[in-house]
XYZ file of C-alpha atoms in Angstrom:
278
model
C 55.687 -41.463 -42.817
C 52.827 -40.464 -45.143
C 53.199 -43.730 -47.068
C 53.160 -45.663 -43.805
C 49.954 -43.851 -42.796
C 48.275 -44.834 -46.073
C 49.388 -48.472 -45.726
C 48.194 -48.483 -42.111
C 44.750 -47.185 -43.088
C 44.447 -49.740 -45.880
C 45.399 -52.531 -43.501
C 43.002 -51.466 -40.749
C 40.133 -50.508 -43.051
C 39.536 -53.132 -45.759
C 37.630 -52.183 -48.903
C 34.429 -53.837 -47.668
C 34.293 -51.708 -44.486
C 30.894 -50.210 -43.726
C 30.337 -46.400 -43.664
C 29.944 -46.550 -39.867
C 33.262 -48.373 -39.500
C 35.000 -45.809 -41.700
C 33.477 -42.960 -39.692
C 34.632 -44.484 -36.402
C 38.126 -45.018 -37.790
C 38.374 -41.365 -38.933
C 37.199 -40.082 -35.565
C 39.880 -42.176 -33.825
C 42.727 -41.100 -36.153
C 44.531 -38.980 -33.505
C 44.657 -41.988 -31.178
C 45.798 -44.253 -34.007
C 48.540 -41.775 -34.919
C 49.795 -41.403 -31.349
C 49.922 -45.154 -30.802
C 51.655 -45.836 -34.112
C 54.246 -43.085 -33.567
C 55.071 -44.585 -30.169
C 55.308 -48.079 -31.679
C 57.666 -46.860 -34.393
C 59.792 -44.951 -31.906
C 59.498 -41.723 -33.871
C 60.584 -38.618 -31.986
C 58.434 -35.550 -32.491
C 60.359 -32.562 -33.828
C 59.982 -29.193 -32.103
C 57.440 -26.845 -33.620
C 58.604 -24.974 -36.712
C 57.614 -21.338 -36.334
C 56.689 -18.921 -39.119
C 59.733 -16.820 -38.195
C 62.033 -19.826 -38.669
C 60.441 -20.538 -42.054
C 60.947 -16.949 -43.186
C 64.564 -17.024 -42.053
C 65.189 -20.327 -43.877
C 63.655 -18.989 -47.087
C 65.798 -15.865 -46.912
C 68.972 -17.892 -46.366
C 68.165 -20.188 -49.305
C 66.679 -17.631 -51.678
C 67.646 -18.395 -55.276
C 69.169 -21.743 -54.344
C 66.187 -23.934 -53.547
C 62.820 -23.755 -55.251
C 60.903 -26.975 -54.808
C 57.487 -27.818 -56.138
C 55.445 -26.717 -59.107
C 56.246 -23.187 -60.210
C 55.146 -21.115 -63.200
C 58.638 -19.675 -63.720
C 60.218 -23.082 -64.221
C 59.869 -25.417 -67.192
C 58.731 -28.968 -66.695
C 61.627 -31.437 -66.800
C 61.343 -34.879 -68.361
C 64.109 -37.459 -68.119
C 64.075 -39.654 -71.213
C 66.740 -42.142 -70.179
C 66.016 -45.837 -69.842
C 66.270 -47.312 -66.360
C 69.871 -48.027 -65.251
C 71.296 -45.048 -67.169
C 71.725 -42.845 -64.094
C 68.113 -41.764 -63.690
C 68.248 -41.727 -59.877
C 71.381 -39.607 -59.943
C 69.726 -37.275 -62.436
C 66.719 -36.912 -60.143
C 68.964 -36.130 -57.183
C 70.958 -33.616 -59.252
C 67.766 -31.894 -60.374
C 66.686 -31.658 -56.750
C 69.909 -29.816 -55.906
C 69.208 -27.372 -58.750
C 65.730 -26.680 -57.404
C 63.632 -28.992 -59.580
C 61.486 -31.387 -57.583
C 61.052 -34.287 -60.008
C 59.427 -37.631 -59.349
C 61.496 -40.711 -60.176
C 59.433 -43.658 -61.455
C 56.150 -42.795 -59.676
C 53.983 -45.792 -58.789
C 50.891 -44.046 -57.408
C 47.415 -45.048 -58.519
C 46.545 -41.700 -60.150
C 49.617 -41.732 -62.392
C 49.067 -45.342 -63.407
C 45.397 -44.741 -64.214
C 46.102 -41.566 -66.179
C 48.993 -42.936 -68.233
C 47.279 -46.237 -68.994
C 44.268 -44.286 -70.258
C 46.340 -41.876 -72.380
C 45.592 -38.875 -70.143
C 48.682 -36.676 -70.066
C 47.533 -33.757 -67.931
C 49.018 -35.592 -64.981
C 47.849 -34.928 -61.447
C 51.399 -35.550 -60.240
C 52.705 -32.627 -62.293
C 50.497 -30.196 -60.417
C 52.845 -30.769 -57.475
C 56.147 -31.762 -59.110
C 58.434 -30.140 -61.650
C 58.836 -33.229 -63.789
C 59.314 -36.970 -64.176
C 62.323 -39.204 -64.725
C 62.950 -42.839 -65.647
C 60.901 -44.911 -68.098
C 57.572 -43.416 -66.981
C 58.053 -40.739 -69.642
C 59.332 -42.868 -72.511
C 56.096 -44.215 -74.032
C 54.563 -40.728 -74.114
C 57.297 -38.070 -74.258
C 55.898 -36.645 -77.506
C 52.486 -36.226 -75.892
C 54.053 -34.694 -72.769
C 55.936 -32.280 -75.034
C 52.609 -31.076 -76.469
C 50.839 -31.073 -73.096
C 53.586 -28.997 -71.416
C 55.056 -26.613 -74.007
C 58.423 -25.132 -73.113
C 59.555 -28.240 -71.254
C 63.163 -29.424 -71.074
C 64.128 -33.010 -71.901
C 67.180 -34.892 -70.648
C 68.359 -38.104 -72.278
C 70.677 -40.091 -70.021
C 72.879 -42.491 -71.970
C 75.440 -45.097 -70.965
C 77.957 -47.534 -72.430
C 75.565 -50.174 -73.751
C 77.471 -53.230 -72.538
C 77.578 -51.819 -69.041
C 73.900 -50.947 -69.268
C 72.914 -54.445 -70.394
C 74.821 -55.986 -67.499
C 73.162 -53.625 -65.046
C 69.723 -54.440 -66.472
C 70.366 -58.186 -66.178
C 71.212 -57.790 -62.489
C 68.344 -55.373 -61.849
C 65.707 -57.641 -63.386
C 67.013 -60.803 -61.687
C 64.691 -60.610 -58.663
C 61.991 -58.271 -59.960
C 59.326 -60.439 -61.591
C 56.463 -58.971 -63.592
C 53.961 -61.223 -61.833
C 53.764 -62.153 -58.159
C 51.246 -62.263 -55.333
C 50.591 -58.805 -53.949
C 49.830 -57.659 -50.429
C 47.377 -54.800 -50.513
C 46.280 -52.225 -53.098
C 49.539 -50.256 -52.978
C 51.657 -53.199 -54.073
C 49.073 -54.162 -56.691
C 49.314 -50.704 -58.288
C 53.107 -51.005 -58.244
C 52.964 -54.311 -60.111
C 50.413 -52.954 -62.595
C 52.691 -50.003 -63.340
C 55.703 -52.310 -63.677
C 53.936 -54.499 -66.232
C 52.487 -51.535 -68.118
C 55.834 -49.765 -68.506
C 57.828 -52.884 -69.331
C 55.338 -53.802 -72.060
C 55.143 -50.240 -73.397
C 58.920 -49.610 -73.418
C 60.493 -53.020 -74.058
C 57.652 -55.062 -75.512
C 58.338 -57.816 -72.973
C 58.021 -58.431 -69.240
C 61.446 -59.864 -68.462
C 65.021 -59.067 -69.420
C 66.165 -60.287 -72.803
C 69.603 -59.112 -73.888
C 68.912 -58.920 -77.620
C 65.546 -57.246 -77.173
C 66.896 -54.677 -74.717
C 69.876 -53.933 -76.944
C 67.597 -53.144 -79.881
C 65.283 -51.023 -77.719
C 68.227 -48.982 -76.428
C 69.451 -48.183 -79.937
C 65.965 -47.466 -81.281
C 65.082 -45.224 -78.350
C 68.220 -43.078 -78.523
C 67.838 -42.743 -82.285
C 64.139 -41.789 -82.019
C 64.765 -39.134 -79.343
C 67.632 -37.577 -81.275
C 65.523 -37.480 -84.428
C 62.521 -35.965 -82.640
C 64.603 -33.092 -81.229
C 66.947 -32.648 -84.198
C 65.558 -29.163 -84.936
C 65.292 -28.188 -81.240
C 68.768 -28.626 -79.751
C 67.989 -26.185 -76.943
C 65.254 -28.445 -75.598
C 67.296 -31.650 -75.289
C 70.379 -32.456 -73.216
C 72.242 -35.724 -73.743
C 74.292 -36.612 -70.677
C 76.362 -39.649 -69.649
C 76.083 -39.540 -65.869
C 77.443 -43.070 -65.478
C 80.777 -42.006 -66.990
C 81.069 -38.982 -64.695
C 79.237 -36.087 -66.404
C 77.198 -33.938 -64.055
C 76.469 -30.372 -63.059
C 78.888 -28.881 -65.590
C 76.419 -29.956 -68.304
C 73.139 -30.102 -66.416
C 73.173 -26.699 -64.691
C 73.804 -24.518 -67.805
C 71.139 -26.436 -69.720
C 68.597 -25.445 -67.076
C 69.948 -21.903 -66.710
C 71.186 -22.560 -63.185
C 74.604 -21.779 -61.700
C 76.894 -24.764 -61.297
C 76.714 -25.829 -57.613
C 79.868 -26.103 -55.553
C 78.779 -29.471 -54.184
C 79.647 -32.752 -55.872
C 77.113 -34.248 -58.277
C 75.234 -37.147 -56.608
C 76.752 -39.875 -58.755
C 75.709 -43.432 -58.001
C 76.214 -46.842 -59.504
C 78.721 -47.251 -62.317
C 80.763 -44.125 -61.766
C 81.159 -44.857 -58.056
C 82.101 -48.458 -58.774
C 84.746 -47.277 -61.216
C 86.165 -44.742 -58.777
C 86.293 -47.324 -55.977
C 88.079 -49.739 -58.311
C 90.580 -47.035 -59.294
C 91.230 -46.214 -55.623
C 91.719 -49.881 -54.800
C 94.161 -50.254 -57.704
C 96.114 -47.192 -56.538
C 96.368 -48.563 -53.004
C 97.443 -51.975 -54.305
C 100.078 -50.349 -56.507
C 101.350 -48.263 -53.582
C 101.661 -51.350 -51.381
C 103.477 -53.218 -54.171
């Protein structure tokens, strides 16, 4: 809803709007909000009282701890895209670490592209995952001492196939509609160039980058094994490795696996059913 509000404001108030037009738009925001909520068919939730908040916090004490907190280390996922980074982000959320997966906001793009590593985003989040961290994980390590790093790995052939499919309809250059999409495309080009040295998928190039990246991370942390976790989420590893690394109890709920591991399980189930019918 917040993203929709930003897009709505950008659409209604172009960059060349006069100060008077901006002032009038701000004054009319309540009316804009009411009309847009009705158009979207959004149902207002009942008011959330302070007593309900206190009760919720008591019930979830020690289990959920979202947002930036001094008693938690920053978490940086060092896995390349398509190595289970979304699942890692979801698993971290369950453990109480609110990490941002592949942020595409203007502040983060501007800061990273100008080699500024005291990120605004990390004032409100516990960490970052996906390739956002890869060009600068050494600098982030110095900027946020005591951080924990998680390298997601995957069978390389499976990873290359996933990358080929992922990149198929995601060009590095296309016409954009509005500032938000332009920032997204700028971030996409910046990270692809910084991580892979190219804009589009190339099997040989990606294969070399995968090997070089894993080797470089392992070498960088070779004398600090307590700061790096290597985990193969796509093959089924989950909370049994992730939770102890972050000094959290292993949750009773199932790890939020996606992608390859789910595809494999579905295939196994289908094979079992076919065998049973036969």
